[in-house]
mmCIF file of C-alpha atoms in Angstrom:
data_model
loop_
_atom_site.group_PDB
_atom_site.id
_atom_site.type_symbol
_atom_site.label_atom_id
_atom_site.label_comp_id
_atom_site.label_asym_id
_atom_site.label_seq_id
_atom_site.Cartn_x
_atom_site.Cartn_y
_atom_site.Cartn_z
ATOM 1 C CA MET A 1 -125.657 -210.698 -20.482
ATOM 2 C CA SER A 2 -126.846 -213.958 -22.372
ATOM 3 C CA ASN A 3 -130.192 -214.781 -23.234
ATOM 4 C CA ALA A 4 -130.283 -217.741 -20.883
ATOM 5 C CA ASN A 5 -130.176 -214.995 -17.970
ATOM 6 C CA LYS A 6 -133.157 -213.289 -19.220
ATOM 7 C CA GLU A 7 -136.752 -214.130 -18.402
ATOM 8 C CA GLU A 8 -138.532 -215.305 -21.113
ATOM 9 C CA ILE A 9 -141.686 -213.411 -21.313
ATOM 10 C CA LYS A 10 -144.672 -215.244 -23.272
ATOM 11 C CA VAL A 11 -146.938 -213.080 -25.618
ATOM 12 C CA TYR A 12 -150.491 -213.407 -26.636
ATOM 13 C CA ASP A 13 -152.232 -212.155 -29.393
ATOM 14 C CA PRO A 14 -155.477 -210.502 -28.390
ATOM 15 C CA LEU A 15 -158.680 -212.412 -28.359
ATOM 16 C CA ASN A 16 -161.007 -211.843 -31.324
ATOM 17 C CA GLU A 17 -163.548 -209.600 -30.455
ATOM 18 C CA GLY A 18 -166.792 -211.061 -29.781
ATOM 19 C CA ASP A 19 -168.769 -212.947 -27.028
ATOM 20 C CA TYR A 20 -166.900 -215.953 -24.408
ATOM 21 C CA ALA A 21 -168.251 -218.004 -21.741
ATOM 22 C CA MET A 22 -166.091 -216.690 -18.638
ATOM 23 C CA SER A 23 -165.506 -216.935 -15.063
ATOM 24 C CA ILE A 24 -164.107 -214.815 -12.393
ATOM 25 C CA LYS A 25 -160.582 -216.548 -11.766
ATOM 26 C CA SER A 26 -159.200 -214.702 -8.818
ATOM 27 C CA VAL A 27 -159.854 -210.630 -6.794
ATOM 28 C CA GLU A 28 -157.156 -209.063 -5.500
ATOM 29 C CA ARG A 29 -157.329 -205.438 -3.306
ATOM 30 C CA ARG A 30 -154.058 -203.752 -3.937
ATOM 31 C CA LYS A 31 -152.533 -200.242 -4.791
ATOM 32 C CA SER A 32 -152.136 -199.169 -8.157
ATOM 33 C CA LYS A 33 -148.761 -197.693 -9.400
ATOM 34 C CA LYS A 34 -149.786 -194.627 -7.878
ATOM 35 C CA GLY A 35 -150.656 -195.571 -4.499
ATOM 36 C CA ASP A 36 -154.725 -195.461 -5.218
ATOM 37 C CA ALA A 37 -156.850 -198.483 -3.801
ATOM 38 C CA MET A 38 -157.886 -200.605 -6.701
ATOM 39 C CA THR A 39 -159.303 -204.217 -7.108
ATOM 40 C CA THR A 40 -158.087 -206.408 -10.060
ATOM 41 C CA VAL A 41 -160.127 -209.228 -11.159
ATOM 42 C CA VAL A 42 -158.947 -211.940 -13.388
ATOM 43 C CA TYR A 43 -161.514 -213.318 -15.949
ATOM 44 C CA GLU A 44 -161.026 -216.916 -17.605
ATOM 45 C CA VAL A 45 -162.391 -217.904 -20.794
ATOM 46 C CA THR A 46 -164.021 -221.411 -19.852
ATOM 47 C CA GLU A 47 -165.008 -222.526 -23.402
ATOM 48 C CA GLY A 48 -163.833 -223.263 -26.706
ATOM 49 C CA ASP A 49 -160.582 -222.973 -28.228
ATOM 50 C CA MET A 50 -159.617 -220.030 -26.196
ATOM 51 C CA SER A 51 -160.700 -221.678 -23.145
ATOM 52 C CA GLY A 52 -157.722 -220.675 -19.983
ATOM 53 C CA ARG A 53 -157.211 -217.643 -21.823
ATOM 54 C CA LEU A 54 -156.975 -214.699 -19.032
ATOM 55 C CA ILE A 55 -157.920 -210.995 -19.278
ATOM 56 C CA PHE A 56 -157.439 -208.673 -16.525
ATOM 57 C CA ASP A 57 -159.818 -205.634 -15.146
ATOM 58 C CA ASN A 58 -158.681 -202.989 -12.561
ATOM 59 C CA PHE A 59 -161.318 -201.456 -10.759
ATOM 60 C CA LEU A 60 -159.883 -198.154 -9.241
ATOM 61 C CA GLU A 61 -161.660 -197.757 -5.627
ATOM 62 C CA GLU A 62 -160.163 -194.082 -5.342
ATOM 63 C CA CYS A 63 -158.021 -191.718 -7.996
ATOM 64 C CA ALA A 64 -156.492 -188.570 -6.558
ATOM 65 C CA ALA A 65 -156.072 -187.385 -10.338
ATOM 66 C CA ASN A 66 -159.532 -188.015 -11.384
ATOM 67 C CA GLU A 67 -162.565 -188.044 -8.957
ATOM 68 C CA GLU A 68 -164.804 -189.599 -12.029
ATOM 69 C CA VAL A 69 -162.850 -192.649 -12.300
ATOM 70 C CA PRO A 70 -164.283 -194.512 -8.931
ATOM 71 C CA GLY A 71 -167.712 -193.907 -10.135
ATOM 72 C CA TYR A 72 -167.079 -195.487 -13.824
ATOM 73 C CA ALA A 73 -165.414 -198.433 -11.724
ATOM 74 C CA ILE A 74 -168.779 -198.840 -9.697
ATOM 75 C CA GLN A 75 -170.865 -198.780 -12.754
ATOM 76 C CA ARG A 76 -168.610 -201.468 -14.350
ATOM 77 C CA VAL A 77 -168.689 -203.564 -11.365
ATOM 78 C CA THR A 78 -172.618 -203.306 -11.213
ATOM 79 C CA ARG A 79 -172.864 -204.730 -14.672
ATOM 80 C CA LEU A 80 -170.550 -207.323 -13.636
ATOM 81 C CA LEU A 81 -172.669 -208.465 -11.014
ATOM 82 C CA GLN A 82 -175.941 -208.034 -12.361
ATOM 83 C CA SER A 83 -174.544 -210.595 -15.065
ATOM 84 C CA LEU A 84 -173.825 -212.909 -12.070
ATOM 85 C CA GLY A 85 -177.140 -212.606 -10.576
ATOM 86 C CA VAL A 86 -176.894 -209.741 -8.303
ATOM 87 C CA GLU A 87 -179.541 -207.282 -9.448
ATOM 88 C CA GLU A 88 -178.697 -204.594 -7.019
ATOM 89 C CA GLY A 89 -175.394 -204.806 -8.062
ATOM 90 C CA PHE A 90 -172.410 -203.093 -6.081
ATOM 91 C CA ASP A 91 -175.199 -201.773 -3.482
ATOM 92 C CA GLY A 92 -175.734 -205.433 -3.055
ATOM 93 C CA LEU A 93 -172.168 -205.955 -2.026
ATOM 94 C CA GLY A 94 -172.729 -203.281 0.515
ATOM 95 C CA ASN A 95 -170.535 -201.129 -1.718
ATOM 96 C CA ASP A 96 -167.580 -203.460 -0.856
ATOM 97 C CA TYR A 97 -165.179 -204.837 -3.665
ATOM 98 C CA GLY A 98 -163.851 -207.431 -1.078
ATOM 99 C CA GLY A 99 -167.358 -209.022 -1.462
ATOM 100 C CA LEU A 100 -166.633 -209.558 -5.244
ATOM 101 C CA GLU A 101 -164.333 -212.722 -3.928
ATOM 102 C CA GLY A 102 -167.158 -214.673 -3.580
ATOM 103 C CA PHE A 103 -167.956 -214.842 -7.031
ATOM 104 C CA VAL A 104 -164.763 -216.620 -8.013
ATOM 105 C CA GLY A 105 -165.994 -219.494 -10.425
ATOM 106 C CA LYS A 106 -169.074 -218.113 -11.385
ATOM 107 C CA PRO A 107 -169.802 -217.951 -14.918
ATOM 108 C CA PHE A 108 -170.913 -214.989 -16.955
ATOM 109 C CA ILE A 109 -170.818 -214.007 -20.704
ATOM 110 C CA GLY A 110 -168.220 -211.675 -21.756
ATOM 111 C CA GLU A 111 -168.445 -209.460 -24.869
ATOM 112 C CA ILE A 112 -164.719 -208.974 -25.833
ATOM 113 C CA ALA A 113 -163.323 -206.030 -27.402
ATOM 114 C CA TYR A 114 -160.014 -204.522 -28.156
ATOM 115 C CA GLY A 115 -158.314 -202.307 -25.944
ATOM 116 C CA LYS A 116 -156.375 -199.034 -25.942
ATOM 117 C CA PRO A 117 -152.711 -199.801 -26.912
ATOM 118 C CA TYR A 118 -150.447 -199.555 -23.913
ATOM 119 C CA GLN A 119 -146.671 -200.193 -23.126
ATOM 120 C CA GLY A 120 -145.996 -203.839 -22.340
ATOM 121 C CA LYS A 121 -142.928 -205.631 -21.537
ATOM 122 C CA ASN A 122 -142.133 -206.207 -25.187
ATOM 123 C CA GLY A 123 -143.012 -203.197 -26.917
ATOM 124 C CA LEU A 124 -146.577 -201.794 -27.725
ATOM 125 C CA THR A 125 -149.408 -204.011 -26.646
ATOM 126 C CA ILE A 126 -152.914 -204.448 -27.506
ATOM 127 C CA GLY A 127 -155.044 -205.997 -25.186
ATOM 128 C CA ASN A 128 -158.855 -207.069 -24.438
ATOM 129 C CA GLN A 129 -161.063 -205.602 -22.312
ATOM 130 C CA VAL A 130 -164.662 -207.119 -21.640
ATOM 131 C CA LYS A 131 -166.992 -204.623 -22.997
ATOM 132 C CA LYS A 132 -170.290 -205.982 -21.845
ATOM 133 C CA PHE A 133 -171.396 -208.699 -19.448
ATOM 134 C CA LYS A 134 -174.019 -210.871 -19.697
ATOM 135 C CA LYS A 135 -175.759 -213.409 -17.855
ATOM 136 C CA ALA A 136 -174.699 -216.667 -18.578
#
């Protein structure tokens, strides 16, 4: 098979740790590889040299393997929503992940950290995660 037939995969270096102006680019509800309900939120850096860079965050709504995981996701969504001005957090959405779609384009500050290494399409990859959510 020639290289012309292979799909080219673009690889990005992780963002440096620190604070970035961001917004929610998209929200998608779907199933994880294990079949658990989850919501994927894509954040976009909106200012500076890294403007346009994306960070993906998966919030498991249910997890058959570990019942504590959904509680952790609710805590993270609550912190995200509070950075967007919803002081009640997830309760303020009626505990419905679908309500996140109403916040696409809303600005916040994301404190970026290096995530855990994972097996990507081009080998072992280190990605980024939003460690803390802050009001813009």
